[in-house]
mmCIF file of C-alpha atoms and ligand atoms in Angstrom:
data_model
loop_
_atom_site.group_PDB
_atom_site.id
_atom_site.type_symbol
_atom_site.label_atom_id
_atom_site.label_comp_id
_atom_site.label_asym_id
_atom_site.label_seq_id
_atom_site.Cartn_x
_atom_site.Cartn_y
_atom_site.Cartn_z
ATOM 1 C CA MET A 1 -46.360 -4.040 -78.236
ATOM 2 C CA THR A 2 -42.774 -5.213 -78.840
ATOM 3 C CA SER A 3 -39.831 -2.997 -77.940
ATOM 4 C CA ALA A 4 -38.854 -3.166 -81.634
ATOM 5 C CA SER A 5 -41.930 -1.120 -82.570
ATOM 6 C CA PRO A 6 -40.487 1.999 -84.272
ATOM 7 C CA LEU A 7 -43.504 4.109 -83.377
ATOM 8 C CA SER A 8 -43.903 3.039 -79.758
ATOM 9 C CA HIS A 9 -42.029 6.060 -78.394
ATOM 10 C CA VAL A 10 -44.336 8.628 -80.076
ATOM 11 C CA GLU A 11 -46.072 10.770 -77.469
ATOM 12 C CA ALA A 12 -49.571 12.217 -77.799
ATOM 13 C CA ALA A 13 -49.575 15.789 -79.100
ATOM 14 C CA PRO A 14 -51.757 18.481 -77.545
ATOM 15 C CA ALA A 15 -54.919 19.421 -79.444
ATOM 16 C CA ASP A 16 -54.639 22.416 -81.772
ATOM 17 C CA PRO A 17 -55.617 25.565 -79.829
ATOM 18 C CA ILE A 18 -58.174 26.580 -82.484
ATOM 19 C CA LEU A 19 -59.223 23.581 -84.603
ATOM 20 C CA GLY A 20 -58.969 21.345 -81.516
ATOM 21 C CA LEU A 21 -61.800 23.422 -80.037
ATOM 22 C CA SER A 22 -64.048 22.560 -82.993
ATOM 23 C CA ALA A 23 -63.410 18.866 -82.349
ATOM 24 C CA ALA A 24 -64.189 19.259 -78.627
ATOM 25 C CA PHE A 25 -67.293 21.292 -79.517
ATOM 26 C CA ALA A 26 -68.526 18.523 -81.843
ATOM 27 C CA ARG A 27 -68.257 16.024 -78.967
ATOM 28 C CA ASP A 28 -70.112 18.276 -76.491
ATOM 29 C CA GLY A 29 -73.697 17.107 -75.883
ATOM 30 C CA ASN A 30 -74.948 20.395 -74.337
ATOM 31 C CA PRO A 31 -77.830 21.657 -76.541
ATOM 32 C CA ASP A 32 -76.959 25.285 -75.697
ATOM 33 C CA LYS A 33 -73.326 24.959 -76.795
ATOM 34 C CA ILE A 34 -71.782 27.814 -78.806
ATOM 35 C CA ASN A 35 -68.581 27.630 -80.851
ATOM 36 C CA LEU A 36 -66.843 31.014 -80.914
ATOM 37 C CA GLY A 37 -63.406 29.476 -81.442
ATOM 38 C CA VAL A 38 -62.484 28.921 -85.073
ATOM 39 C CA GLY A 39 -62.738 31.908 -87.421
ATOM 40 C CA GLU A 40 -65.713 30.865 -89.507
ATOM 41 C CA TYR A 41 -68.496 33.255 -90.433
ATOM 42 C CA ARG A 42 -72.018 32.231 -89.367
ATOM 43 C CA ASP A 43 -75.187 33.826 -90.661
ATOM 44 C CA VAL A 44 -78.310 34.717 -88.633
ATOM 45 C CA ARG A 45 -79.278 31.028 -88.592
ATOM 46 C CA ASN A 46 -75.863 29.959 -87.315
ATOM 47 C CA ASP A 47 -74.971 28.425 -90.692
ATOM 48 C CA THR A 48 -71.836 28.933 -92.789
ATOM 49 C CA PRO A 49 -73.586 28.822 -96.164
ATOM 50 C CA ILE A 50 -72.057 28.660 -99.623
ATOM 51 C CA LEU A 51 -72.263 32.210 -101.012
ATOM 52 C CA ALA A 52 -74.749 32.583 -103.896
ATOM 53 C CA ALA A 53 -72.007 33.928 -106.194
ATOM 54 C CA VAL A 54 -69.889 30.881 -105.334
ATOM 55 C CA SER A 55 -72.774 28.491 -106.094
ATOM 56 C CA THR A 56 -73.342 30.042 -109.517
ATOM 57 C CA ALA A 57 -69.644 30.036 -110.388
ATOM 58 C CA GLN A 58 -69.272 26.466 -109.204
ATOM 59 C CA THR A 59 -72.213 25.256 -111.298
ATOM 60 C CA ARG A 60 -70.767 26.941 -114.387
ATOM 61 C CA ILE A 61 -67.359 25.378 -113.778
ATOM 62 C CA LEU A 62 -68.780 21.905 -113.263
ATOM 63 C CA LYS A 63 -70.661 22.226 -116.563
ATOM 64 C CA SER A 64 -67.738 23.510 -118.578
ATOM 65 C CA GLU A 65 -64.646 21.806 -117.207
ATOM 66 C CA THR A 66 -63.340 18.979 -119.336
ATOM 67 C CA SER A 67 -60.184 17.820 -117.568
ATOM 68 C CA LYS A 68 -58.559 17.348 -114.188
ATOM 69 C CA ARG A 69 -55.013 17.731 -115.499
ATOM 70 C CA TYR A 70 -52.406 19.238 -113.212
ATOM 71 C CA LEU A 71 -52.107 22.977 -112.917
ATOM 72 C CA SER A 72 -48.582 24.322 -113.305
ATOM 73 C CA ILE A 73 -46.418 24.533 -110.183
ATOM 74 C CA ASP A 74 -47.282 28.207 -109.630
ATOM 75 C CA GLY A 75 -50.956 27.707 -110.495
ATOM 76 C CA SER A 76 -53.303 29.308 -112.981
ATOM 77 C CA PRO A 77 -52.060 32.583 -114.548
ATOM 78 C CA GLU A 78 -55.660 33.880 -114.769
ATOM 79 C CA TYR A 79 -56.064 33.339 -111.048
ATOM 80 C CA GLY A 80 -52.696 35.037 -110.411
ATOM 81 C CA ALA A 81 -53.873 38.112 -112.338
ATOM 82 C CA VAL A 82 -57.160 38.484 -110.428
ATOM 83 C CA VAL A 83 -55.412 38.003 -107.091
ATOM 84 C CA ARG A 84 -52.835 40.650 -107.936
ATOM 85 C CA ASP A 85 -55.552 43.150 -108.883
ATOM 86 C CA LEU A 86 -57.629 42.436 -105.811
ATOM 87 C CA VAL A 87 -54.734 42.694 -103.382
ATOM 88 C CA LEU A 88 -52.646 45.462 -104.942
ATOM 89 C CA GLY A 89 -55.378 47.251 -106.936
ATOM 90 C CA ASN A 90 -55.456 47.452 -110.710
ATOM 91 C CA ASN A 91 -54.015 50.932 -110.995
ATOM 92 C CA PHE A 92 -51.282 50.189 -108.600
ATOM 93 C CA GLY A 93 -48.288 51.384 -110.544
ATOM 94 C CA ILE A 94 -46.121 48.318 -109.978
ATOM 95 C CA GLU A 95 -45.426 46.763 -113.369
ATOM 96 C CA ASP A 96 -46.736 43.222 -113.690
ATOM 97 C CA GLU A 97 -43.200 41.916 -114.175
ATOM 98 C CA ARG A 98 -42.253 43.066 -110.688
ATOM 99 C CA CYS A 99 -44.992 41.045 -109.010
ATOM 100 C CA ALA A 100 -45.136 37.259 -109.122
ATOM 101 C CA VAL A 101 -48.140 35.362 -107.770
ATOM 102 C CA VAL A 102 -48.014 31.692 -106.844
ATOM 103 C CA GLN A 103 -51.222 29.888 -106.022
ATOM 104 C CA ALA A 104 -51.269 28.123 -102.656
ATOM 105 C CA PRO A 105 -53.610 25.904 -100.658
ATOM 106 C CA GLY A 106 -55.055 28.607 -98.390
ATOM 107 C CA GLY A 107 -53.289 31.347 -96.487
ATOM 108 C CA THR A 108 -51.514 28.714 -94.410
ATOM 109 C CA GLY A 109 -50.090 27.111 -97.556
ATOM 110 C CA ALA A 110 -48.913 30.521 -98.747
ATOM 111 C CA LEU A 111 -47.219 31.266 -95.415
ATOM 112 C CA ARG A 112 -45.485 27.894 -95.496
ATOM 113 C CA VAL A 113 -44.157 28.580 -99.009
ATOM 114 C CA ALA A 114 -42.826 31.914 -97.719
ATOM 115 C CA GLY A 115 -41.271 30.091 -94.748
ATOM 116 C CA ASP A 116 -39.590 27.525 -97.007
ATOM 117 C CA PHE A 117 -38.306 30.345 -99.206
ATOM 118 C CA ILE A 118 -36.856 32.257 -96.247
ATOM 119 C CA HIS A 119 -35.250 29.086 -94.922
ATOM 120 C CA THR A 120 -33.603 28.162 -98.213
ATOM 121 C CA GLN A 121 -32.846 31.566 -99.755
ATOM 122 C CA LEU A 122 -32.243 33.743 -96.688
ATOM 123 C CA PRO A 123 -30.701 31.219 -94.296
ATOM 124 C CA GLY A 124 -30.389 32.392 -90.711
ATOM 125 C CA THR A 125 -32.969 35.160 -91.236
ATOM 126 C CA ARG A 126 -35.301 35.559 -88.277
ATOM 127 C CA LEU A 127 -38.966 36.342 -88.786
ATOM 128 C CA TRP A 128 -40.499 38.752 -86.285
ATOM 129 C CA LEU A 129 -44.089 38.080 -85.223
ATOM 130 C CA SER A 130 -46.499 40.323 -83.351
ATOM 131 C CA ASP A 131 -47.173 39.638 -79.686
ATOM 132 C CA PRO A 132 -49.773 38.163 -79.746
ATOM 133 C CA THR A 133 -50.297 36.588 -83.138
ATOM 134 C CA TRP A 134 -52.335 33.803 -84.754
ATOM 135 C CA ALA A 135 -51.509 30.635 -82.800
ATOM 136 C CA ASN A 136 -50.468 28.834 -85.988
ATOM 137 C CA HIS A 137 -47.864 31.404 -87.118
ATOM 138 C CA PRO A 138 -44.973 30.226 -84.912
ATOM 139 C CA LYS A 139 -45.741 26.600 -85.775
ATOM 140 C CA ILE A 140 -45.752 27.142 -89.538
ATOM 141 C CA PHE A 141 -42.391 28.890 -89.478
ATOM 142 C CA SER A 142 -40.832 26.527 -86.999
ATOM 143 C CA ALA A 143 -41.861 23.608 -89.258
ATOM 144 C CA ALA A 144 -40.134 25.431 -92.124
ATOM 145 C CA GLY A 145 -36.971 25.812 -90.035
ATOM 146 C CA VAL A 146 -37.295 29.601 -89.654
ATOM 147 C CA GLU A 147 -36.406 31.096 -86.308
ATOM 148 C CA THR A 148 -39.007 33.547 -84.977
ATOM 149 C CA ALA A 149 -38.840 36.501 -82.590
ATOM 150 C CA GLU A 150 -41.558 38.789 -81.210
ATOM 151 C CA TYR A 151 -42.279 42.491 -81.465
ATOM 152 C CA ARG A 152 -44.619 44.368 -79.135
ATOM 153 C CA TYR A 153 -48.019 45.117 -80.605
ATOM 154 C CA TYR A 154 -50.914 44.922 -78.172
ATOM 155 C CA ASP A 155 -51.424 46.963 -75.027
ATOM 156 C CA ALA A 156 -53.546 44.632 -72.877
ATOM 157 C CA HIS A 157 -54.230 47.327 -70.303
ATOM 158 C CA ALA A 158 -55.571 49.839 -72.841
ATOM 159 C CA HIS A 159 -57.094 47.097 -75.062
ATOM 160 C CA GLY A 160 -55.431 48.805 -78.019
ATOM 161 C CA LEU A 161 -52.297 49.177 -80.055
ATOM 162 C CA ASP A 162 -48.969 49.687 -78.307
ATOM 163 C CA TYR A 163 -47.759 51.753 -81.235
ATOM 164 C CA ASP A 164 -44.760 53.170 -79.461
ATOM 165 C CA GLY A 165 -43.544 49.720 -78.385
ATOM 166 C CA PHE A 166 -44.268 48.341 -81.854
ATOM 167 C CA ARG A 167 -42.262 51.043 -83.618
ATOM 168 C CA ARG A 168 -39.371 50.833 -81.181
ATOM 169 C CA ASP A 169 -39.164 47.055 -81.593
ATOM 170 C CA LEU A 170 -39.197 47.336 -85.381
ATOM 171 C CA GLU A 171 -36.347 49.841 -85.107
ATOM 172 C CA LYS A 172 -34.334 47.071 -83.474
ATOM 173 C CA VAL A 173 -34.909 44.421 -86.154
ATOM 174 C CA PRO A 174 -31.530 43.847 -87.809
ATOM 175 C CA ALA A 175 -31.209 44.684 -91.510
ATOM 176 C CA GLY A 176 -31.989 41.729 -93.737
ATOM 177 C CA GLU A 177 -34.372 40.088 -91.250
ATOM 178 C CA ALA A 178 -38.108 39.700 -91.916
ATOM 179 C CA VAL A 179 -41.242 40.984 -90.202
ATOM 180 C CA LEU A 180 -44.717 39.481 -90.428
ATOM 181 C CA LEU A 181 -47.478 42.112 -90.409
ATOM 182 C CA HIS A 182 -51.244 41.550 -90.413
ATOM 183 C CA GLY A 183 -52.700 43.411 -93.425
ATOM 184 C CA CYS A 184 -56.039 44.050 -91.698
ATOM 185 C CA CYS A 185 -58.292 42.534 -89.028
ATOM 186 C CA HIS A 186 -55.367 41.547 -86.822
ATOM 187 C CA ASN A 187 -55.730 37.977 -85.609
ATOM 188 C CA PRO A 188 -56.309 37.587 -82.655
ATOM 189 C CA THR A 189 -56.705 41.158 -81.382
ATOM 190 C CA GLY A 190 -58.799 42.910 -84.057
ATOM 191 C CA VAL A 191 -56.541 45.949 -83.487
ATOM 192 C CA ASP A 192 -55.227 47.412 -86.743
ATOM 193 C CA LEU A 193 -52.697 50.053 -87.773
ATOM 194 C CA GLN A 194 -54.015 53.432 -88.932
ATOM 195 C CA PRO A 195 -52.949 54.790 -92.372
ATOM 196 C CA ASP A 196 -50.363 57.200 -90.941
ATOM 197 C CA GLN A 197 -48.884 54.347 -88.920
ATOM 198 C CA TRP A 198 -48.614 52.124 -92.024
ATOM 199 C CA ASP A 199 -46.876 55.014 -93.725
ATOM 200 C CA GLU A 200 -44.362 55.448 -90.939
ATOM 201 C CA ILE A 201 -43.711 51.721 -90.599
ATOM 202 C CA GLY A 202 -43.213 51.402 -94.366
ATOM 203 C CA GLY A 203 -40.573 54.129 -94.285
ATOM 204 C CA LEU A 204 -38.882 52.539 -91.313
ATOM 205 C CA LEU A 205 -38.722 49.051 -92.846
ATOM 206 C CA ALA A 206 -37.481 50.465 -96.155
ATOM 207 C CA ALA A 207 -34.762 52.485 -94.441
ATOM 208 C CA ARG A 208 -33.632 49.518 -92.345
ATOM 209 C CA GLY A 209 -33.697 46.972 -95.190
ATOM 210 C CA VAL A 210 -36.179 44.708 -93.406
ATOM 211 C CA LEU A 211 -38.332 42.347 -95.497
ATOM 212 C CA PRO A 212 -42.097 42.537 -94.819
ATOM 213 C CA LEU A 213 -44.352 39.501 -95.135
ATOM 214 C CA VAL A 214 -47.992 40.572 -94.886
ATOM 215 C CA ASP A 215 -50.602 38.033 -93.814
ATOM 216 C CA PHE A 216 -53.761 39.163 -95.590
ATOM 217 C CA ALA A 217 -56.539 36.712 -94.787
ATOM 218 C CA TYR A 218 -59.499 39.010 -94.091
ATOM 219 C CA GLN A 219 -59.701 41.497 -96.967
ATOM 220 C CA GLY A 220 -63.200 43.011 -96.897
ATOM 221 C CA PHE A 221 -64.033 41.980 -93.329
ATOM 222 C CA GLY A 222 -62.682 45.171 -91.726
ATOM 223 C CA ASN A 223 -63.762 48.421 -93.378
ATOM 224 C CA GLY A 224 -64.174 47.342 -97.020
ATOM 225 C CA LEU A 225 -62.361 45.619 -99.858
ATOM 226 C CA GLU A 226 -60.246 48.621 -100.915
ATOM 227 C CA GLU A 227 -60.008 50.199 -97.456
ATOM 228 C CA ASP A 228 -58.566 46.992 -95.980
ATOM 229 C CA ALA A 229 -55.837 46.867 -98.635
ATOM 230 C CA ALA A 230 -54.807 50.515 -98.261
ATOM 231 C CA GLY A 231 -52.119 49.908 -95.613
ATOM 232 C CA LEU A 232 -50.343 47.129 -97.420
ATOM 233 C CA ARG A 233 -50.510 49.063 -100.722
ATOM 234 C CA MET A 234 -48.887 52.005 -98.958
ATOM 235 C CA LEU A 235 -46.206 49.657 -97.676
ATOM 236 C CA ALA A 236 -45.663 48.144 -101.131
ATOM 237 C CA ARG A 237 -44.966 51.589 -102.570
ATOM 238 C CA GLN A 238 -42.218 52.200 -100.038
ATOM 239 C CA VAL A 239 -40.278 48.978 -99.659
ATOM 240 C CA PRO A 240 -38.226 47.389 -102.430
ATOM 241 C CA ASP A 241 -39.326 43.833 -101.655
ATOM 242 C CA LEU A 242 -42.487 42.430 -100.128
ATOM 243 C CA PHE A 243 -44.354 39.154 -99.702
ATOM 244 C CA VAL A 244 -48.123 38.978 -99.214
ATOM 245 C CA ALA A 245 -49.887 35.753 -98.189
ATOM 246 C CA ASN A 246 -53.552 36.019 -99.097
ATOM 247 C CA SER A 247 -56.510 33.760 -98.420
ATOM 248 C CA PHE A 248 -60.038 33.441 -99.802
ATOM 249 C CA SER A 249 -61.274 31.234 -96.984
ATOM 250 C CA LYS A 250 -63.205 34.002 -95.270
ATOM 251 C CA ASN A 251 -64.159 36.591 -97.873
ATOM 252 C CA PHE A 252 -65.421 33.975 -100.367
ATOM 253 C CA GLY A 253 -66.409 31.458 -97.661
ATOM 254 C CA LEU A 254 -64.189 28.884 -99.397
ATOM 255 C CA TYR A 255 -62.675 27.504 -96.191
ATOM 256 C CA ARG A 256 -62.411 23.840 -97.118
ATOM 257 C CA GLU A 257 -61.413 24.478 -100.741
ATOM 258 C CA ARG A 258 -58.050 25.855 -99.567
ATOM 259 C CA VAL A 259 -57.643 28.880 -101.835
ATOM 260 C CA GLY A 260 -54.864 31.397 -101.363
ATOM 261 C CA ALA A 261 -51.741 32.805 -102.939
ATOM 262 C CA LEU A 262 -48.320 34.189 -102.177
ATOM 263 C CA LEU A 263 -47.435 37.455 -103.925
ATOM 264 C CA ALA A 264 -43.802 38.452 -104.265
ATOM 265 C CA VAL A 265 -42.949 42.032 -105.224
ATOM 266 C CA THR A 266 -39.324 42.934 -105.854
ATOM 267 C CA GLU A 267 -37.409 45.888 -107.273
ATOM 268 C CA SER A 268 -36.893 44.488 -110.762
ATOM 269 C CA ALA A 269 -38.387 42.079 -113.277
ATOM 270 C CA GLU A 270 -35.200 40.025 -113.119
ATOM 271 C CA ALA A 271 -35.234 39.660 -109.309
ATOM 272 C CA THR A 272 -38.920 38.732 -109.434
ATOM 273 C CA ALA A 273 -38.261 36.031 -112.028
ATOM 274 C CA ASN A 274 -35.477 34.622 -109.860
ATOM 275 C CA VAL A 275 -37.654 34.666 -106.725
ATOM 276 C CA LEU A 276 -40.478 32.997 -108.644
ATOM 277 C CA SER A 277 -38.163 30.224 -109.824
ATOM 278 C CA GLN A 278 -37.187 29.520 -106.199
ATOM 279 C CA LEU A 279 -40.783 29.662 -104.968
ATOM 280 C CA LYS A 280 -41.593 26.971 -107.524
ATOM 281 C CA ILE A 281 -38.862 24.777 -106.047
ATOM 282 C CA CYS A 282 -40.399 25.248 -102.568
ATOM 283 C CA ILE A 283 -43.871 24.348 -103.883
ATOM 284 C CA ARG A 284 -42.773 21.317 -105.866
ATOM 285 C CA SER A 285 -41.186 19.677 -102.832
ATOM 286 C CA ASN A 286 -44.145 20.529 -100.608
ATOM 287 C CA PHE A 287 -47.538 20.089 -102.312
ATOM 288 C CA SER A 288 -46.211 19.809 -105.911
ATOM 289 C CA ASN A 289 -48.879 22.016 -107.488
ATOM 290 C CA PRO A 290 -52.058 23.620 -106.182
ATOM 291 C CA PRO A 291 -55.678 22.428 -106.134
ATOM 292 C CA ALA A 292 -57.799 23.936 -108.919
ATOM 293 C CA HIS A 293 -61.460 24.009 -107.921
ATOM 294 C CA GLY A 294 -61.550 26.888 -105.437
ATOM 295 C CA SER A 295 -59.225 29.091 -107.453
ATOM 296 C CA ALA A 296 -61.391 28.540 -110.552
ATOM 297 C CA ILE A 297 -64.399 29.777 -108.544
ATOM 298 C CA VAL A 298 -62.582 32.947 -107.476
ATOM 299 C CA THR A 299 -61.371 33.571 -111.040
ATOM 300 C CA GLU A 300 -64.881 33.106 -112.447
ATOM 301 C CA ILE A 301 -66.451 35.484 -109.929
ATOM 302 C CA LEU A 302 -63.871 38.233 -110.201
ATOM 303 C CA GLY A 303 -63.892 38.058 -114.001
ATOM 304 C CA ASP A 304 -67.665 38.418 -114.381
ATOM 305 C CA PRO A 305 -69.023 41.880 -113.496
ATOM 306 C CA ALA A 306 -72.451 40.597 -112.388
ATOM 307 C CA LEU A 307 -71.032 37.825 -110.213
ATOM 308 C CA ARG A 308 -68.431 40.170 -108.813
ATOM 309 C CA SER A 309 -71.051 42.664 -107.736
ATOM 310 C CA GLN A 310 -73.172 39.894 -106.199
ATOM 311 C CA TRP A 311 -70.137 38.698 -104.254
ATOM 312 C CA LEU A 312 -69.384 42.264 -103.096
ATOM 313 C CA SER A 313 -72.933 42.575 -101.737
ATOM 314 C CA GLU A 314 -72.610 39.255 -99.926
ATOM 315 C CA LEU A 315 -69.294 40.387 -98.460
ATOM 316 C CA THR A 316 -70.936 43.608 -97.261
ATOM 317 C CA VAL A 317 -73.706 41.616 -95.582
ATOM 318 C CA MET A 318 -71.106 39.530 -93.725
ATOM 319 C CA ARG A 319 -69.127 42.601 -92.627
ATOM 320 C CA ASP A 320 -72.218 44.466 -91.496
ATOM 321 C CA ARG A 321 -73.489 41.488 -89.534
ATOM 322 C CA ILE A 322 -70.171 41.170 -87.705
ATOM 323 C CA ASN A 323 -70.167 44.858 -86.789
ATOM 324 C CA GLY A 324 -73.807 44.587 -85.694
ATOM 325 C CA MET A 325 -72.897 41.702 -83.400
ATOM 326 C CA ARG A 326 -70.054 43.744 -81.883
ATOM 327 C CA ALA A 327 -72.522 46.475 -80.949
ATOM 328 C CA LEU A 328 -75.089 44.003 -79.649
ATOM 329 C CA LEU A 329 -72.517 42.176 -77.541
ATOM 330 C CA VAL A 330 -71.464 45.397 -75.821
ATOM 331 C CA GLU A 331 -75.063 46.532 -75.332
ATOM 332 C CA ARG A 332 -76.223 43.216 -73.856
ATOM 333 C CA LEU A 333 -73.212 43.021 -71.529
ATOM 334 C CA GLU A 334 -74.066 46.487 -70.232
ATOM 335 C CA ASP A 335 -77.688 45.341 -69.734
ATOM 336 C CA ARG A 336 -76.272 42.786 -67.339
ATOM 337 C CA GLY A 337 -74.617 45.358 -65.143
ATOM 338 C CA VAL A 338 -71.176 45.292 -66.697
ATOM 339 C CA ALA A 339 -69.732 48.784 -66.185
ATOM 340 C CA LYS A 340 -70.826 51.121 -68.983
ATOM 341 C CA GLY A 341 -68.023 51.673 -71.470
ATOM 342 C CA SER A 342 -65.854 48.909 -70.096
ATOM 343 C CA PHE A 343 -66.270 46.787 -73.227
ATOM 344 C CA ASP A 344 -66.380 49.663 -75.728
ATOM 345 C CA PHE A 345 -63.005 48.610 -77.088
ATOM 346 C CA ILE A 346 -64.856 45.755 -78.825
ATOM 347 C CA LEU A 347 -66.521 48.371 -81.055
ATOM 348 C CA ASP A 348 -63.161 49.648 -82.287
ATOM 349 C CA GLN A 349 -61.763 46.218 -83.146
ATOM 350 C CA ARG A 350 -62.035 45.069 -86.743
ATOM 351 C CA GLY A 351 -62.663 41.755 -88.470
ATOM 352 C CA MET A 352 -63.990 38.502 -87.145
ATOM 353 C CA PHE A 353 -62.269 38.547 -83.817
ATOM 354 C CA SER A 354 -62.506 40.325 -80.547
ATOM 355 C CA PHE A 355 -59.773 40.056 -77.990
ATOM 356 C CA SER A 356 -62.141 40.113 -75.034
ATOM 357 C CA GLY A 357 -59.671 40.414 -72.168
ATOM 358 C CA LEU A 358 -61.165 37.266 -70.563
ATOM 359 C CA SER A 359 -58.539 35.314 -68.628
ATOM 360 C CA PRO A 360 -57.693 31.652 -69.332
ATOM 361 C CA GLU A 361 -59.564 30.740 -66.112
ATOM 362 C CA GLN A 362 -62.663 32.594 -67.254
ATOM 363 C CA VAL A 363 -62.406 30.967 -70.689
ATOM 364 C CA ASP A 364 -62.137 27.578 -68.982
ATOM 365 C CA ARG A 365 -65.253 28.240 -66.878
ATOM 366 C CA LEU A 366 -67.212 29.324 -69.943
ATOM 367 C CA ARG A 367 -66.318 26.039 -71.596
ATOM 368 C CA LYS A 368 -66.937 23.771 -68.609
ATOM 369 C CA GLU A 369 -70.012 25.459 -67.137
ATOM 370 C CA TYR A 370 -71.727 26.827 -70.254
ATOM 371 C CA ALA A 371 -70.325 24.872 -73.233
ATOM 372 C CA ILE A 372 -69.152 28.162 -74.759
ATOM 373 C CA TYR A 373 -65.966 27.580 -76.710
ATOM 374 C CA ILE A 374 -63.528 30.461 -77.184
ATOM 375 C CA VAL A 375 -59.760 30.409 -77.651
ATOM 376 C CA ASP A 376 -57.655 30.326 -74.459
ATOM 377 C CA SER A 377 -56.228 33.768 -75.241
ATOM 378 C CA GLY A 378 -59.745 35.201 -74.793
ATOM 379 C CA ARG A 379 -60.272 35.588 -78.552
ATOM 380 C CA ILE A 380 -63.978 35.504 -79.433
ATOM 381 C CA ASN A 381 -65.190 34.911 -82.983
ATOM 382 C CA VAL A 382 -67.766 37.711 -83.149
ATOM 383 C CA ALA A 383 -68.844 36.371 -86.557
ATOM 384 C CA GLY A 384 -70.153 33.300 -84.720
ATOM 385 C CA ILE A 385 -72.559 35.177 -82.425
ATOM 386 C CA THR A 386 -76.242 34.981 -83.336
ATOM 387 C CA LEU A 387 -79.340 36.760 -82.029
ATOM 388 C CA ASP A 388 -80.586 33.478 -80.582
ATOM 389 C CA ALA A 389 -77.405 32.932 -78.598
ATOM 390 C CA VAL A 390 -76.374 36.427 -77.533
ATOM 391 C CA ASP A 391 -78.323 36.498 -74.253
ATOM 392 C CA TYR A 392 -77.080 33.088 -73.138
ATOM 393 C CA LEU A 393 -73.554 34.207 -74.036
ATOM 394 C CA CYS A 394 -73.784 37.503 -72.150
ATOM 395 C CA ASP A 395 -75.316 35.875 -69.074
ATOM 396 C CA ALA A 396 -72.428 33.419 -69.060
ATOM 397 C CA ILE A 397 -69.745 36.092 -69.540
ATOM 398 C CA ALA A 398 -71.286 38.301 -66.840
ATOM 399 C CA SER A 399 -71.279 35.331 -64.441
ATOM 400 C CA VAL A 400 -67.555 34.627 -64.880
ATOM 401 C CA LEU A 401 -66.360 38.241 -64.802
HETATM 402 C C1 LMR B 1 -58.646 31.165 -87.128
HETATM 403 O O1 LMR B 1 -57.731 31.888 -86.698
HETATM 404 O O2 LMR B 1 -59.569 30.743 -86.414
HETATM 405 C C2 LMR B 1 -58.681 30.811 -88.580
HETATM 406 O O3 LMR B 1 -57.616 31.411 -89.235
HETATM 407 C C3 LMR B 1 -58.783 29.360 -88.827
HETATM 408 C C4 LMR B 1 -57.540 28.619 -88.473
HETATM 409 O O4 LMR B 1 -57.081 27.856 -89.323
HETATM 410 O O5 LMR B 1 -57.025 28.740 -87.359
#
């Protein structure tokens, strides 16, 4: 290599804390290996199948589509309308003109658009993240040039919400700054706000003039499609302005199709139009315009009553299986002599993830000695546990405790 090589100084980056685990898992030759890292749903056979409603919609689209022309910068208006109804509800009471929806490649794409918007339109604004939060959040916003700060959220000792700390920290966020909230199924803890807490936080943010950005990637995986949206809808009724980054990776199983959206609600039709025009600038210089296939599938399903009801049943099956695995995990750990009740907090958590309380050393031992892959923070993807694997998993956890 000559010293003139412009790339010779580039250092190796660390593996991604979540997707890097999937790569390491793929290389692992242990036949008993279990991947409980990345948030992907697995069925009883340990597969992540294409939902039946998705297959039907996809077949229809492939038969009827006649062109691969570009979508517009903000994506398909039909898709925007179904997303708005699903997230905010169709009797929401916010006039359509006050809510703009831009299509984005997954929830990550939507968050990045929000980050680019904050960086360009609200320069110097800090974005407050929960402690802990999804490992990719700080990276997305740092790449967009947005400074982040942390608010208290999780009480590790009680395995629950530190509501007092959370509220006090939000009271300290300066006016005009932004706060990222998890709409439901908090990632990584699975610990959510209760309705009265959403109500109080909404009032507080409105009074302080703080801008909420809600990450809403798991609608339907917590308590139900409408139930999971109740908190953010309550918030939207209180604050003048709000962003929501949504994703259909999990609830439609469309992971690799990259389907999501960013919703912007403001006080007036005029402000919304202005925000939308700036969001389009952010999109154009990033991914130019969104991919069409996955969003067409979502639009087809939500617009067809029979397909919609089939999808809702499939979503219920996924949610019920996750909650069943939570109960089984706790039961089988207790069978192995783990103190009764000591893992009951897992039953109260919601969504795909359980913040197990396992230490990084214990996580490391699980990986090295048992080929069980979970995130260093101790986050377990409960949606990845199967009946075939649960005993091996619980034996391994009991042995490292
Ligand atoms: C996760 O947290 O595992 C998922 O959101 C997938 C990802 O991209 O990290």
